[in-house]
CSV table of C-alpha atoms in Angstrom, one decimal:
chain,number,residue,atom,x,y,z
A,30,MET,CA,124.6,85.1,104.5
A,31,ARG,CA,120.5,84.5,105.4
A,32,GLU,CA,119.5,80.7,106.6
A,33,GLY,CA,117.2,80.9,103.0
A,34,ASP,CA,120.6,81.6,101.3
A,35,THR,CA,121.8,78.9,102.6
A,36,VAL,CA,119.5,76.5,101.7
A,37,GLN,CA,119.3,77.4,97.6
A,38,LEU,CA,123.6,76.9,98.4
A,39,LEU,CA,122.9,73.5,99.2
A,40,ILE,CA,120.9,73.1,96.3
A,41,LEU,CA,123.0,74.4,94.1
A,42,ALA,CA,125.6,72.3,95.4
A,43,VAL,CA,123.4,69.2,95.0
A,44,LEU,CA,122.8,69.5,91.8
A,45,GLU,CA,125.8,70.4,90.4
A,46,GLU,CA,126.2,66.4,90.4
A,47,SER,CA,123.0,65.0,88.9
A,48,ASN,CA,119.9,66.3,88.2
A,49,ALA,CA,116.7,65.6,91.2
A,50,HIS,CA,113.6,66.2,92.6
A,51,GLY,CA,112.7,67.5,95.8
A,52,TYR,CA,113.4,64.5,98.3
A,53,GLN,CA,116.1,63.4,96.2
A,54,ILE,CA,117.8,66.9,96.8
A,55,ALA,CA,117.1,66.2,101.1
A,56,ARG,CA,118.2,63.3,101.6
A,57,GLU,CA,121.3,63.9,99.3
A,58,ILE,CA,121.9,66.8,102.3
A,59,GLU,CA,121.5,64.6,104.8
A,60,ARG,CA,123.8,62.3,103.2
A,61,ARG,CA,126.5,64.4,102.7
A,62,SER,CA,125.5,66.3,106.0
A,63,GLY,CA,125.4,63.3,108.2
A,64,SER,CA,122.8,65.6,110.2
A,65,ASP,CA,119.7,67.0,110.0
A,66,ALA,CA,120.6,70.6,107.8
A,67,LEU,CA,117.5,71.0,106.2
A,68,ALA,CA,115.0,71.0,109.3
A,69,PRO,CA,112.3,71.4,107.7
A,70,GLU,CA,111.9,69.9,104.7
A,71,GLY,CA,110.3,71.3,103.1
A,72,ARG,CA,111.5,74.8,103.0
A,73,LEU,CA,113.5,72.6,99.4
A,74,TYR,CA,110.2,74.2,97.7
A,75,PRO,CA,110.1,78.3,98.4
A,76,ALA,CA,114.1,78.1,97.7
A,77,LEU,CA,113.7,76.1,94.8
A,78,HIS,CA,111.2,78.0,93.0
A,79,ALA,CA,113.0,81.3,94.3
A,80,LEU,CA,116.5,79.6,92.5
A,81,GLU,CA,113.8,79.3,89.1
A,82,LYS,CA,112.5,82.5,89.1
A,83,GLN,CA,115.9,83.7,89.4
A,84,GLY,CA,117.3,81.4,85.9
A,85,PHE,CA,119.5,79.5,88.8
A,86,LEU,CA,117.6,76.7,88.5
A,87,THR,CA,115.3,74.9,85.2
A,88,SER,CA,112.7,71.9,86.1
A,89,ASP,CA,110.3,69.7,83.9
A,90,TRP,CA,107.6,67.0,84.7
A,91,VAL,CA,108.9,64.1,85.1
A,92,GLU,CA,106.2,61.4,84.5
A,93,GLY,CA,105.6,58.6,87.1
A,94,GLU,CA,104.2,57.2,89.9
A,95,PRO,CA,103.5,59.9,91.0
A,96,ARG,CA,105.0,62.2,88.7
A,97,ARG,CA,108.2,64.5,90.5
A,98,ARG,CA,109.3,68.1,88.7
A,99,VAL,CA,113.2,67.4,88.7
A,100,TYR,CA,115.5,70.5,88.9
A,101,ALA,CA,118.6,70.4,87.4
A,102,ILE,CA,121.1,73.5,87.6
A,103,SER,CA,122.1,76.1,84.8
A,104,GLU,CA,125.2,77.5,83.7
A,105,LYS,CA,123.8,80.7,85.7
A,106,GLY,CA,123.4,78.7,88.7
A,107,ARG,CA,126.7,77.5,88.6
A,108,GLY,CA,128.2,80.5,88.7
A,109,ARG,CA,126.3,81.5,91.6
A,110,LEU,CA,127.3,78.4,93.4
A,111,ALA,CA,131.2,78.9,92.5
A,112,ALA,CA,131.2,82.8,94.1
A,113,ASN,CA,128.5,81.8,96.8
A,114,ARG,CA,131.0,78.8,97.7
A,115,LYS,CA,134.3,81.2,97.8
A,116,ALA,CA,132.1,83.0,100.0
A,117,TRP,CA,131.6,80.4,102.4
A,118,TRP,CA,134.5,79.4,103.3
A,119,GLU,CA,136.2,82.4,103.5
A,120,LYS,CA,133.3,83.7,106.2
A,121,ALA,CA,133.6,79.7,107.1
A,122,SER,CA,137.4,79.9,108.3
A,123,ALA,CA,137.4,83.9,109.0
A,124,VAL,CA,135.0,82.4,112.1
A,125,SER,CA,136.4,78.6,112.8
A,126,ARG,CA,139.5,81.1,113.3
A,127,VAL,CA,137.8,83.1,115.5
A,128,LEU,CA,136.2,80.3,117.8
A,129,GLY,CA,138.9,78.1,117.9
A,130,GLY,CA,139.1,74.7,120.3
A,131,GLU,CA,138.7,71.5,118.5
A,132,GLN,CA,135.5,70.0,116.7
A,133,SER,CA,133.0,68.4,119.6
B,27,MET,CA,103.4,55.4,96.8
B,28,VAL,CA,99.6,57.3,95.9
B,29,GLY,CA,97.5,54.4,97.8
B,30,GLU,CA,93.9,53.4,97.4
B,31,SER,CA,93.0,56.7,99.2
B,32,GLU,CA,94.4,58.4,96.1
B,33,ARG,CA,91.6,61.0,96.1
B,34,SER,CA,91.9,64.1,93.3
B,35,LEU,CA,91.1,66.9,95.8
B,36,LYS,CA,88.1,69.8,95.1
B,37,GLY,CA,89.2,73.0,94.6
B,38,SER,CA,91.7,75.7,93.6
B,39,TRP,CA,94.1,73.1,93.0
B,40,ARG,CA,91.5,69.7,92.2
B,41,ARG,CA,94.9,69.0,89.7
B,42,ALA,CA,96.8,67.8,92.3
B,43,ILE,CA,96.6,64.0,93.3
B,44,VAL,CA,96.9,63.9,97.0
B,45,THR,CA,96.5,60.5,99.6
B,46,GLN,CA,93.8,61.5,102.0
B,47,ARG,CA,95.8,60.8,104.3
B,48,PHE,CA,97.6,64.2,103.6
B,49,GLU,CA,94.9,65.9,102.4
B,50,PRO,CA,94.3,68.3,105.5
B,51,PHE,CA,98.0,69.0,105.9
B,52,LEU,CA,97.8,70.1,101.8
B,53,SER,CA,94.6,71.8,102.7
B,54,GLN,CA,96.0,73.8,105.5
B,55,LEU,CA,99.5,74.6,102.9
B,56,GLY,CA,97.4,75.3,100.2
B,57,LYS,CA,95.2,77.8,101.9
B,58,GLU,CA,98.6,79.7,103.6
B,59,ILE,CA,99.9,80.6,100.4
B,60,GLU,CA,96.6,81.8,98.5
B,61,GLY,CA,97.8,85.0,97.3
B,62,VAL,CA,101.5,84.9,98.2
B,63,VAL,CA,102.3,82.7,95.8
B,64,THR,CA,100.2,82.6,91.8
B,65,GLN,CA,97.7,79.9,91.3
B,66,GLU,CA,99.8,78.2,88.9
B,67,GLU,CA,102.5,77.8,91.1
B,68,ARG,CA,100.1,77.3,93.9
B,69,GLU,CA,99.2,73.9,92.2
B,70,ARG,CA,102.4,73.2,91.7
B,71,ILE,CA,103.4,73.0,95.4
B,72,ILE,CA,100.8,71.3,96.5
B,73,GLU,CA,101.7,68.5,94.1
B,74,GLU,CA,105.5,68.7,95.4
B,75,SER,CA,104.9,68.7,99.2
B,76,SER,CA,101.9,65.5,98.3
B,77,ALA,CA,104.5,64.0,96.7
B,78,HIS,CA,107.9,64.7,99.1
B,79,LEU,CA,105.1,64.0,102.4
B,80,GLU,CA,104.1,60.9,100.4
B,81,ALA,CA,108.1,59.6,99.6
B,82,LEU,CA,108.5,60.9,103.9
B,83,TYR,CA,105.6,58.7,104.8
B,84,ALA,CA,107.4,55.2,102.9
B,85,ARG,CA,110.7,55.3,104.4
B,86,PHE,CA,108.8,55.9,107.7
B,87,VAL,CA,107.0,52.4,107.2
B,88,ALA,CA,110.0,50.8,105.8
B,89,ASP,CA,111.7,51.8,109.2
B,90,ASN,CA,108.6,49.8,110.4
B,91,ILE,CA,107.1,52.7,112.2
B,92,ASP,CA,102.8,52.4,112.3
B,93,GLY,CA,101.1,54.2,109.8
B,94,GLU,CA,99.5,56.7,112.2
B,95,THR,CA,102.5,57.3,113.9
B,96,ALA,CA,104.8,58.2,110.2
B,97,VAL,CA,102.3,60.4,108.8
B,98,GLN,CA,102.7,62.4,111.6
B,99,LEU,CA,106.9,62.2,111.7
B,100,ALA,CA,106.4,62.5,108.1
B,101,ILE,CA,104.2,66.2,108.9
B,102,MET,CA,106.9,66.7,110.7
B,103,GLU,CA,110.2,65.8,108.6
B,104,PHE,CA,108.7,68.4,106.3
B,105,GLY,CA,107.5,71.6,108.0
B,106,PRO,CA,104.4,73.1,109.5
B,107,PRO,CA,102.3,75.4,106.6
B,108,ARG,CA,102.4,78.8,107.8
B,109,GLU,CA,106.2,78.5,108.1
B,110,LEU,CA,106.5,77.1,104.4
B,111,ALA,CA,103.9,80.0,103.6
B,112,ALA,CA,106.6,83.2,105.0
B,113,ASP,CA,109.0,81.2,103.6
B,114,PHE,CA,107.1,81.5,100.2
B,115,GLN,CA,106.7,85.1,101.0
B,116,GLU,CA,109.6,85.8,102.0
B,117,GLN,CA,111.8,83.9,98.8
B,118,SER,CA,108.7,86.4,96.8
B,119,ARG,CA,110.4,90.0,97.8
B,120,GLY,CA,110.9,92.2,95.5
B,121,GLY,CA,107.9,92.0,93.1
B,122,LEU,CA,106.1,95.3,92.0
B,123,ALA,CA,103.9,94.8,94.6
B,124,ASP,CA,105.9,94.0,97.8
B,125,ILE,CA,107.4,97.2,96.2
B,126,ALA,CA,104.4,99.0,96.5
B,127,GLY,CA,103.7,97.4,100.3
B,128,ARG,CA,106.2,98.9,100.9
B,129,ALA,CA,105.8,102.3,99.4
B,130,TYR,CA,102.5,102.5,100.9
B,131,LEU,CA,104.3,101.4,104.6
B,132,ALA,CA,106.7,104.5,103.9
B,133,CYS,CA,103.7,106.7,103.1
B,134,GLN,CA,102.0,106.0,105.5
B,135,LEU,CA,105.0,106.8,108.2
B,136,GLY,CA,105.2,109.8,106.5
B,137,VAL,CA,102.2,110.5,107.1
B,138,VAL,CA,102.5,110.1,110.9
B,139,GLY,CA,105.9,112.5,110.4
B,140,THR,CA,103.6,115.5,108.9
B,141,CYS,CA,101.7,115.1,112.0
B,142,LEU,CA,105.1,115.5,114.5
B,143,VAL,CA,105.8,118.4,112.4
B,144,LEU,CA,103.4,120.3,112.2
B,145,VAL,CA,102.5,120.0,115.9
B,146,ALA,CA,106.2,120.0,117.7
B,147,SER,CA,105.7,123.7,115.4
B,148,TRP,CA,102.4,124.6,118.0
B,149,PHE,CA,105.2,124.5,120.7
B,150,PRO,CA,106.9,127.8,120.5
B,151,LEU,CA,103.0,128.8,120.4
B,152,THR,CA,102.2,127.1,123.8
B,153,GLY,CA,105.1,126.2,125.3
B,154,GLY,CA,104.0,128.8,127.9
B,155,GLY,CA,101.4,126.9,130.7
B,156,SER,CA,102.1,122.7,132.1
B,157,VAL,CA,98.1,122.7,130.7
B,158,VAL,CA,98.9,123.7,126.9
B,159,LYS,CA,101.8,121.5,127.7
B,160,TYR,CA,100.2,118.4,128.5
B,161,LEU,CA,97.3,119.5,126.0
B,162,CYS,CA,100.2,119.3,122.9
B,163,SER,CA,101.1,116.1,124.2
B,164,ILE,CA,97.7,114.8,124.3
B,165,LEU,CA,97.6,115.8,120.4
B,166,THR,CA,100.0,114.4,119.5
B,167,MET,CA,99.0,111.5,120.4
B,168,SER,CA,95.6,112.4,118.9
B,169,PHE,CA,98.2,112.5,115.9
B,170,VAL,CA,99.1,109.5,116.0
B,171,LEU,CA,95.9,107.6,116.2
B,172,LEU,CA,94.7,109.2,113.8
B,173,SER,CA,98.1,107.7,111.0
B,174,ILE,CA,97.1,104.6,112.3
B,175,GLY,CA,94.1,104.5,112.1
B,176,PHE,CA,94.6,105.9,108.0
B,177,LEU,CA,96.5,103.1,108.4
B,178,LEU,CA,94.2,100.2,109.4
B,179,PHE,CA,91.8,101.6,107.2
B,180,ALA,CA,93.6,101.5,104.1
B,181,GLU,CA,90.8,99.4,102.4
B,182,ARG,CA,88.5,102.5,103.0
B,183,PRO,CA,88.2,105.2,100.4
B,184,PRO,CA,90.9,107.8,99.8
B,185,VAL,CA,88.8,110.4,99.4
B,186,LYS,CA,87.1,110.0,102.6
B,187,ARG,CA,91.0,109.4,104.5
B,188,VAL,CA,91.7,112.4,103.4
B,189,LEU,CA,88.9,114.9,103.8
B,190,ALA,CA,88.6,112.9,107.2
B,191,GLY,CA,92.2,114.0,107.5
B,192,TRP,CA,91.7,117.5,106.8
B,193,ALA,CA,88.9,118.0,109.0
B,194,ALA,CA,90.7,116.5,112.3
B,195,LEU,CA,93.5,118.9,111.3
B,196,TRP,CA,92.2,121.6,111.3
B,197,ILE,CA,89.6,120.9,114.5
B,198,LEU,CA,92.2,120.1,116.3
B,199,SER,CA,94.0,123.4,115.4
B,200,GLY,CA,91.1,124.7,115.7
B,201,LEU,CA,91.1,123.9,119.3
B,202,ILE,CA,94.5,124.6,120.2
B,203,LEU,CA,94.8,127.6,117.9
B,204,THR,CA,91.7,129.7,119.4
B,205,PRO,CA,92.9,130.9,122.4
B,206,ARG,CA,95.8,131.8,121.3
B,207,TYR,CA,94.4,133.9,119.1
B,208,VAL,CA,91.9,136.9,118.0
B,209,PRO,CA,91.0,138.7,115.1
B,210,HIS,CA,93.1,141.6,113.1
B,211,PRO,CA,91.3,144.5,113.6
B,212,LEU,CA,92.4,145.4,109.7
B,213,GLY,CA,92.1,142.0,108.6
B,214,GLY,CA,93.4,138.4,109.2
B,215,GLY,CA,94.0,137.7,112.5
B,216,LEU,CA,96.8,138.3,115.5
B,217,GLU,CA,98.5,136.9,118.3
B,218,VAL,CA,97.4,138.1,122.0
B,219,SER,CA,100.3,138.7,123.4
B,220,GLN,CA,100.4,140.9,120.5
B,221,ALA,CA,98.1,142.4,120.7
B,222,ASN,CA,98.6,143.3,124.2
B,223,ALA,CA,101.8,144.3,124.1
B,224,THR,CA,100.9,146.7,120.9
B,225,LEU,CA,98.2,148.0,123.2
B,226,ALA,CA,101.0,148.5,125.7
B,227,THR,CA,103.1,150.5,123.7
B,228,LEU,CA,99.7,152.8,122.8
B,229,LYS,CA,99.2,153.3,126.2
B,230,GLY,CA,102.7,154.4,126.2
B,231,LEU,CA,102.8,156.3,123.1
B,232,GLY,CA,99.9,158.3,125.0
B,233,LYS,CA,101.8,158.8,127.9
B,234,GLY,CA,104.3,159.9,126.1
B,235,ILE,CA,107.0,157.3,125.7
B,236,GLY,CA,106.9,157.3,122.1
B,237,GLU,CA,106.5,161.2,121.9
B,238,GLY,CA,108.5,163.1,119.4
B,239,ALA,CA,109.5,159.5,117.5
B,240,GLY,CA,106.7,161.3,115.2
B,241,LYS,CA,107.0,159.5,111.9
B,242,ALA,CA,110.2,157.3,112.9
B,243,SER,CA,109.8,153.8,114.2
B,244,GLY,CA,110.2,153.7,118.1
B,245,ARG,CA,112.2,151.8,120.0
B,246,ALA,CA,111.9,152.2,123.4
B,247,VAL,CA,110.5,149.0,125.2
B,248,ALA,CA,106.4,149.7,126.4
B,249,ARG,CA,105.2,147.9,129.1
B,250,TYR,CA,101.8,147.7,130.0
B,251,THR,CA,99.6,145.7,132.7
B,252,LEU,CA,96.9,144.5,130.9
B,253,ASP,CA,94.0,142.1,132.6
B,254,GLY,CA,96.9,142.1,135.8
B,255,ARG,CA,99.2,140.3,132.7
B,256,ARG,CA,102.6,142.5,132.7
B,257,TRP,CA,103.3,142.7,128.7
B,258,GLU,CA,105.5,144.3,126.8
B,259,SER,CA,106.1,145.8,123.4
B,260,ASN,CA,107.6,144.3,120.6
B,261,GLN,CA,108.8,147.9,118.5
B,262,SER,CA,110.6,145.9,116.1
B,263,GLU,CA,106.9,144.9,114.7
B,264,PHE,CA,105.2,148.6,113.7
B,265,CYS,CA,106.2,152.1,113.7
B,266,THR,CA,104.2,155.2,114.6
B,267,THR,CA,103.0,156.5,111.3
B,268,THR,CA,101.1,159.4,112.6
B,269,SER,CA,101.3,161.6,115.4
B,270,GLU,CA,98.0,161.3,117.3
B,271,PRO,CA,98.9,159.7,120.4
B,272,GLY,CA,97.6,156.3,120.9
B,273,THR,CA,97.1,154.9,117.4
B,274,LEU,CA,99.1,152.7,115.7
B,275,ALA,CA,100.1,152.3,111.3
B,276,TRP,CA,100.5,148.1,111.4
B,277,ARG,CA,103.0,146.3,111.4
B,278,ASP,CA,105.7,146.8,108.3
B,279,LEU,CA,108.6,149.0,109.1
B,280,ARG,CA,110.4,148.6,105.7
B,281,ALA,CA,107.0,149.5,104.6
B,282,SER,CA,107.2,153.1,103.5
B,283,GLU,CA,104.6,156.0,104.9
B,284,ASP,CA,102.2,155.8,101.7
B,285,GLU,CA,102.1,152.0,102.4
B,286,LEU,CA,101.5,152.2,105.9
B,287,ARG,CA,99.0,154.9,105.3
B,288,ALA,CA,96.9,152.9,102.8
B,289,ARG,CA,96.8,149.8,105.4
B,290,GLY,CA,95.3,152.1,108.1
B,291,THR,CA,96.0,152.6,111.4
B,292,VAL,CA,95.2,150.6,114.5
B,293,THR,CA,93.8,152.5,117.9
B,294,ASP,CA,94.0,151.3,121.3
B,295,GLU,CA,90.2,151.0,121.3
B,296,MET,CA,90.1,148.8,118.2
B,297,LEU,CA,92.7,146.7,120.1
B,298,GLN,CA,90.4,146.6,123.3
B,299,GLY,CA,87.7,145.9,121.3
B,300,ALA,CA,89.5,142.2,118.8
B,301,LEU,CA,90.7,141.3,122.6
B,302,ARG,CA,86.2,140.5,123.5
B,303,ALA,CA,86.5,139.3,120.5
B,304,ASN,CA,84.4,135.5,121.1
B,305,TRP,CA,84.7,132.0,120.0
B,306,VAL,CA,84.1,131.7,117.0
B,307,GLN,CA,85.7,135.0,115.9
B,308,ARG,CA,88.3,134.1,117.6
B,309,PHE,CA,88.5,130.5,115.6
B,310,THR,CA,88.3,132.4,112.8
B,311,ALA,CA,91.3,134.3,113.6
B,312,ALA,CA,93.5,131.2,114.6
B,313,LEU,CA,92.9,129.8,111.0
B,314,TRP,CA,93.4,133.2,109.2
B,315,SER,CA,96.4,133.2,111.0
B,316,TRP,CA,97.4,129.5,110.1
B,317,ALA,CA,96.1,128.7,106.9
B,318,PRO,CA,99.2,129.1,104.5
B,319,VAL,CA,101.3,126.9,107.1
B,320,MET,CA,98.5,124.5,107.3
B,321,SER,CA,97.7,124.5,103.0
B,322,GLN,CA,100.9,123.4,102.4
B,323,PHE,CA,100.5,120.4,105.1
B,324,MET,CA,97.4,120.1,103.6
B,325,PHE,CA,99.4,119.7,100.8
B,326,GLY,CA,101.4,117.3,102.5
B,327,LEU,CA,99.4,115.1,103.5
B,328,THR,CA,97.0,114.5,100.4
B,329,ALA,CA,100.1,114.1,98.7
B,330,LEU,CA,101.2,111.0,100.8
B,331,GLN,CA,98.0,110.0,100.8
B,332,ALA,CA,97.9,109.6,96.9
B,333,PHE,CA,100.8,107.9,96.6
B,334,ALA,CA,99.6,105.0,99.5
B,335,TRP,CA,96.8,104.8,98.2
B,336,LEU,CA,98.6,104.2,94.4
B,337,CYS,CA,100.6,101.7,96.2
B,338,GLY,CA,97.5,100.4,98.3
B,339,ALA,CA,95.2,99.6,95.2
B,340,LEU,CA,99.0,98.2,93.3
B,341,VAL,CA,98.8,95.9,96.1
B,342,ARG,CA,95.6,94.8,96.5
B,343,TRP,CA,94.9,94.9,92.7
B,344,ASP,CA,97.6,91.7,92.9
B,345,ARG,CA,96.2,90.3,95.0
B,346,ARG,CA,92.6,90.2,92.9
B,347,ARG,CA,95.0,88.7,90.3
B,348,MET,CA,95.9,86.1,92.0
B,349,LYS,CA,92.7,85.3,93.3
B,350,ARG,CA,90.2,85.7,90.4
B,351,ALA,CA,93.0,83.0,89.0
B,352,ALA,CA,92.2,80.4,91.5
B,353,VAL,CA,88.3,81.2,90.8
B,354,GLN,CA,88.7,80.6,87.3
B,355,ASN,CA,90.7,77.0,87.8
């Protein structure tokens, strides 16, 4: 899985629970990961735009100060998330078995 | 979040409201993604990035970090514009312009490959001396450089590039092949080695080696020393059709006697004359001999260049379209 694909997977996982704009997505990833998993945060936007172009997300402006582009996951996006999540765990568990040892 | 310094940026993304503190960064980001995404997307990216940076800034300020440092930290947290542009480029892969760009590159690599095949095809002819091998290496490099030149000057009109490719092909071919060819006494070109071998056979026939062969093809190998070098005939290349010593009909063993007579005969005097040909005659003979092969390569190079130009035009059209949209906005 490429790094860009990983960012897309993280975005889909966050949006699965609620709609959010870019900054909120970054904060949620930070909260869940407990680390700087996304750094740099600007990388969210290429991934968000690509996901939207492929129909995995929808988005709309929400007026405010400043106005925000809020993203929502589509049915197609949920399908992709499920498939990618499965693939990720399979890969992660395989790598974990090879690495062994304890988490530091 | 957007304070007193809020203002509307001039230029193509003027609709995006950004603060002065992030204006240089956002201007840089706007430049980096120009031509990578559409104008509409560009405006949206600037606006989203601006809001994100402001939110980061507010967060750092809330943590009692001074304004200037907060700006720097927010920018660091967001990432360098060039990397973001590269990410956008990466994400846009698979579009028509992207495919055309790859096809263009493939075509140019094809040109390099074609040139290498052509040069490699000369090696059996020229693989004799070390000087010639050295020359071949230089020419190989010349062709590679020429092809890279095509790649670098992709904006030039295709006709000029194709004509330049043809000219280079013929001139370089002429330079390397000219010393190896003489005019054929019956028309066309003839390899020097073959001319000498034939001459050796004629001399041999004259001396009686071929006597009695009459109208049959000779199988005896004739050897002859000419200009200090030793030549050996290749009997499969020609046969005798006349009992006249020192006269041969040309080449084709499968041809009938009538055909051979119709083509004429070659005498040792004619061959001696051909071997004294000047540089221009040799050049013409060399190109004449290689014309069929060269034509194929010219066709191949032209087709590759034409396709590459079409792909390049598609990529340029896409860029122009985005720039036009930027100007209109």
